[in-house]
Tab-separated table of C-alpha atoms in Angstrom:
chain	number	residue	atom	x	y	z
A	264	PHE	CA	-75.155	-58.986	-0.001
A	265	ILE	CA	-78.631	-59.425	1.351
A	266	VAL	CA	-79.360	-63.010	2.336
A	267	HIS	CA	-82.131	-64.919	4.072
A	268	ASP	CA	-80.724	-65.694	7.490
A	269	ALA	CA	-82.852	-68.840	7.906
A	270	ILE	CA	-81.331	-70.391	4.793
A	271	ILE	CA	-77.770	-69.286	5.377
A	272	CYS	CA	-77.825	-70.214	9.082
A	273	GLU	CA	-79.101	-73.695	8.259
A	274	GLN	CA	-76.217	-74.191	5.812
A	275	SER	CA	-73.459	-72.569	7.852
A	276	PRO	CA	-72.800	-72.928	11.580
A	277	PHE	CA	-70.555	-69.872	11.242
A	278	PHE	CA	-73.505	-67.705	10.210
A	279	ALA	CA	-75.773	-69.325	12.796
A	280	LYS	CA	-73.354	-68.284	15.551
A	281	ALA	CA	-72.365	-64.889	14.112
A	282	LEU	CA	-75.980	-63.771	13.691
A	283	LYS	CA	-76.932	-64.379	17.311
A	284	LYS	CA	-78.040	-61.212	19.075
A	285	GLU	CA	-75.194	-61.344	21.614
A	286	TRP	CA	-72.670	-60.554	18.876
A	287	GLU	CA	-72.236	-57.136	17.301
A	288	GLU	CA	-72.703	-58.677	13.851
A	289	GLY	CA	-75.925	-60.333	14.972
A	290	THR	CA	-77.323	-57.082	16.287
A	291	ALA	CA	-76.257	-55.086	13.217
A	292	ARG	CA	-77.195	-57.995	10.890
A	293	VAL	CA	-73.993	-57.261	8.940
A	294	ILE	CA	-70.984	-59.547	8.678
A	295	PRO	CA	-67.990	-58.116	6.822
A	296	PHE	CA	-65.752	-60.337	4.687
A	297	PRO	CA	-63.034	-57.919	3.561
A	298	GLU	CA	-60.595	-60.622	2.440
A	299	ASP	CA	-63.080	-62.478	0.223
A	300	GLU	CA	-63.888	-61.371	-3.313
A	301	PRO	CA	-67.527	-60.389	-3.922
A	302	LYS	CA	-67.632	-62.637	-7.022
A	303	VAL	CA	-66.543	-65.644	-4.976
A	304	PHE	CA	-68.961	-64.848	-2.162
A	305	SER	CA	-71.769	-64.505	-4.683
A	306	GLN	CA	-70.936	-67.930	-6.106
A	307	TYR	CA	-70.859	-69.345	-2.587
A	308	LEU	CA	-74.339	-67.935	-1.913
A	309	SER	CA	-75.594	-69.501	-5.116
A	310	THR	CA	-74.221	-72.843	-3.965
A	311	ALA	CA	-75.658	-72.424	-0.457
A	312	TYR	CA	-79.102	-71.497	-1.767
A	313	THR	CA	-79.341	-74.199	-4.399
A	314	THR	CA	-77.014	-76.901	-3.000
A	315	TYR	CA	-75.646	-77.073	-6.541
A	316	PHE	CA	-72.245	-75.822	-7.623
A	317	ALA	CA	-73.115	-74.075	-10.877
A	318	PRO	CA	-69.646	-72.936	-12.060
A	319	MET	CA	-68.571	-76.542	-12.525
A	320	SER	CA	-71.706	-77.929	-14.127
A	321	THR	CA	-69.667	-78.101	-17.297
A	322	VAL	CA	-65.909	-78.375	-17.476
A	323	PRO	CA	-64.317	-75.622	-19.573
A	324	VAL	CA	-63.698	-76.620	-23.165
A	325	HIS	CA	-60.745	-74.283	-23.652
A	326	LEU	CA	-57.567	-74.927	-21.728
A	327	GLU	CA	-57.051	-71.211	-21.008
A	328	HIS	CA	-60.260	-71.253	-18.921
A	329	THR	CA	-59.177	-74.265	-16.890
A	330	SER	CA	-56.709	-72.342	-14.720
A	331	GLU	CA	-59.383	-69.771	-13.916
A	332	CYS	CA	-61.813	-72.562	-12.956
A	333	TYR	CA	-59.210	-74.145	-10.675
A	334	ILE	CA	-58.560	-70.812	-8.953
A	335	THR	CA	-62.255	-69.979	-8.515
A	336	THR	CA	-62.968	-73.478	-7.235
A	337	ALA	CA	-60.074	-73.223	-4.762
A	338	LYS	CA	-61.333	-69.862	-3.449
A	339	LEU	CA	-64.865	-71.208	-3.078
A	340	TYR	CA	-63.642	-74.305	-1.281
A	341	VAL	CA	-61.654	-72.258	1.225
A	342	LEU	CA	-64.563	-69.855	1.794
A	343	ALA	CA	-67.055	-72.695	2.343
A	344	GLY	CA	-64.644	-74.278	4.811
A	345	LYS	CA	-64.185	-71.000	6.655
A	346	LEU	CA	-67.974	-70.698	6.921
A	347	MET	CA	-68.174	-74.315	8.145
A	348	ASP	CA	-70.638	-75.139	5.369
A	349	HIS	CA	-70.045	-78.859	5.005
A	350	LYS	CA	-72.578	-79.367	2.202
A	351	ALA	CA	-71.041	-76.648	0.041
A	352	THR	CA	-67.533	-77.878	0.847
A	353	ALA	CA	-68.475	-81.381	-0.301
A	354	LEU	CA	-70.078	-80.071	-3.522
A	355	ILE	CA	-67.069	-77.911	-4.327
A	356	LEU	CA	-64.676	-80.793	-3.607
A	357	MET	CA	-66.650	-82.969	-6.044
A	358	ALA	CA	-66.313	-80.198	-8.624
A	359	LEU	CA	-62.563	-80.027	-8.009
A	360	LEU	CA	-62.273	-83.782	-8.484
A	361	LYS	CA	-64.274	-83.523	-11.709
A	362	LEU	CA	-61.980	-80.775	-12.957
A	363	LEU	CA	-58.865	-82.781	-12.040
A	364	ASP	CA	-60.082	-85.723	-14.128
A	365	ALA	CA	-61.593	-83.821	-17.053
A	366	ALA	CA	-60.089	-84.457	-20.447
A	367	HIS	CA	-60.224	-81.573	-22.893
A	368	PRO	CA	-60.450	-81.884	-26.668
A	369	GLY	CA	-57.297	-83.599	-27.772
A	370	GLY	CA	-57.144	-85.614	-24.542
A	371	SER	CA	-55.029	-83.191	-22.516
A	372	ILE	CA	-55.595	-82.802	-18.798
A	373	LEU	CA	-54.282	-79.685	-17.138
A	374	PRO	CA	-53.051	-80.129	-13.559
A	375	PRO	CA	-53.891	-77.397	-11.053
A	376	PRO	CA	-52.006	-74.110	-11.409
A	377	VAL	CA	-49.671	-72.927	-8.650
A	378	ASP	CA	-52.133	-70.202	-7.596
A	379	ALA	CA	-54.900	-72.759	-6.963
A	380	ILE	CA	-52.505	-74.993	-5.033
A	381	ASN	CA	-51.432	-72.078	-2.835
A	382	ILE	CA	-55.021	-70.972	-2.192
A	383	ILE	CA	-55.963	-74.452	-0.990
A	384	TYR	CA	-52.788	-74.972	1.027
A	385	CYS	CA	-52.913	-71.534	2.681
A	386	GLY	CA	-56.619	-71.833	3.474
A	387	THR	CA	-56.902	-75.399	4.758
A	388	MET	CA	-55.403	-77.651	7.397
A	389	ALA	CA	-53.078	-80.599	6.868
A	390	LYS	CA	-54.805	-83.735	5.559
A	391	ASP	CA	-57.665	-81.720	4.058
A	392	PRO	CA	-59.343	-83.695	1.235
A	393	ALA	CA	-58.749	-80.868	-1.268
A	394	ARG	CA	-55.009	-81.005	-0.559
A	395	LYS	CA	-55.019	-84.731	-1.216
A	396	ALA	CA	-56.997	-84.193	-4.436
A	397	LEU	CA	-54.516	-81.602	-5.739
A	398	VAL	CA	-51.553	-83.859	-5.002
A	399	LYS	CA	-53.268	-86.792	-6.703
A	400	GLY	CA	-54.197	-84.601	-9.668
A	401	PHE	CA	-50.606	-83.561	-10.168
A	402	ALA	CA	-49.210	-87.034	-9.530
A	403	ASP	CA	-51.656	-88.573	-12.021
A	404	HIS	CA	-51.588	-85.899	-14.748
A	405	GLY	CA	-48.471	-83.788	-14.276
A	406	ASP	CA	-45.862	-83.965	-17.006
A	407	ARG	CA	-42.390	-82.534	-17.678
A	408	ASP	CA	-43.755	-79.174	-18.819
A	409	TYR	CA	-45.752	-78.817	-15.643
A	410	SER	CA	-42.787	-79.995	-13.562
A	411	LYS	CA	-40.756	-77.233	-15.175
A	412	GLU	CA	-43.453	-74.685	-14.254
A	413	LEU	CA	-43.395	-75.957	-10.665
A	414	SER	CA	-39.612	-75.737	-10.442
A	415	GLU	CA	-39.685	-72.185	-11.788
A	416	SER	CA	-42.331	-71.344	-9.166
A	417	SER	CA	-40.667	-73.270	-6.348
A	418	GLY	CA	-40.061	-70.114	-4.317
A	419	ASN	CA	-43.744	-69.262	-4.633
A	420	ILE	CA	-45.363	-72.648	-4.158
A	421	HIS	CA	-46.488	-73.796	-0.731
A	422	GLU	CA	-43.782	-76.007	0.762
A	423	ASP	CA	-46.340	-78.416	2.245
A	424	PHE	CA	-47.585	-79.162	-1.277
A	425	LEU	CA	-44.057	-80.030	-2.397
A	426	PHE	CA	-43.624	-82.290	0.631
A	427	ASP	CA	-47.018	-83.975	0.089
A	428	LEU	CA	-46.289	-84.421	-3.623
A	429	SER	CA	-42.846	-85.920	-3.081
A	430	THR	CA	-44.261	-88.266	-0.443
A	431	SER	CA	-47.051	-89.331	-2.799
A	432	LEU	CA	-44.681	-89.933	-5.699
A	433	LEU	CA	-42.263	-91.927	-3.554
A	434	GLN	CA	-45.090	-94.066	-2.172
A	435	SER	CA	-46.461	-94.777	-5.634
A	436	ARG	CA	-43.248	-95.923	-7.259
A	437	SER	CA	-42.196	-99.509	-7.257
A	438	VAL	CA	-38.865	-100.303	-5.668
A	439	PRO	CA	-36.806	-102.833	-7.637
A	440	THR	CA	-36.664	-106.235	-5.969
A	441	ALA	CA	-32.848	-106.167	-5.849
A	442	ALA	CA	-32.912	-102.908	-3.871
A	443	ILE	CA	-35.320	-104.421	-1.348
A	444	ARG	CA	-33.079	-107.487	-0.927
A	445	GLY	CA	-30.067	-105.203	-0.467
A	446	ARG	CA	-31.804	-103.266	2.305
A	447	LYS	CA	-32.823	-106.461	4.083
A	448	ARG	CA	-29.286	-107.826	3.805
A	449	LYS	CA	-27.826	-104.627	5.305
A	450	ALA	CA	-30.379	-104.698	8.115
A	451	ASN	CA	-29.526	-108.320	8.919
A	452	ASP	CA	-25.776	-107.628	8.800
A	453	GLY	CA	-26.077	-104.563	11.095
């Protein structure tokens, strides 16, 4: 891709540092990204140039496109984070939140697919806002069918997601009053 270094360096501290003359990439004016898909990088550039995240301007109407949007959004989020582009990361996170809360015709909301969860969890650090958003999205909108999909994918799903989800679900449930009294009684007796 050919980009304007003034624009990209203003958006991304990664590019600002990598394009300095003391680095090989800065001298050659070429920075390879072999692990990132050209389509995703192109969408990132569009976001960086316009400060608008175009792929999520409208939420997909058909459920079969929702999984693809989640996956693309997850890849873009991880790429923007890797490039230290805080504006793009914030825009993409807002798009992810919009997708997590979007109702499709018929009122159904599709939680994030396992692939999108793994992309976010493998590409971000603990306590990242996107991780929290995915957990909340599943906790708020997941159902038995999706739970079944998760259990069938349990060997493939990031274990930190399962831990974060179980923690979230346990924190959100109400504990019956009798159980609380029983715990207090045992603590006082011990």
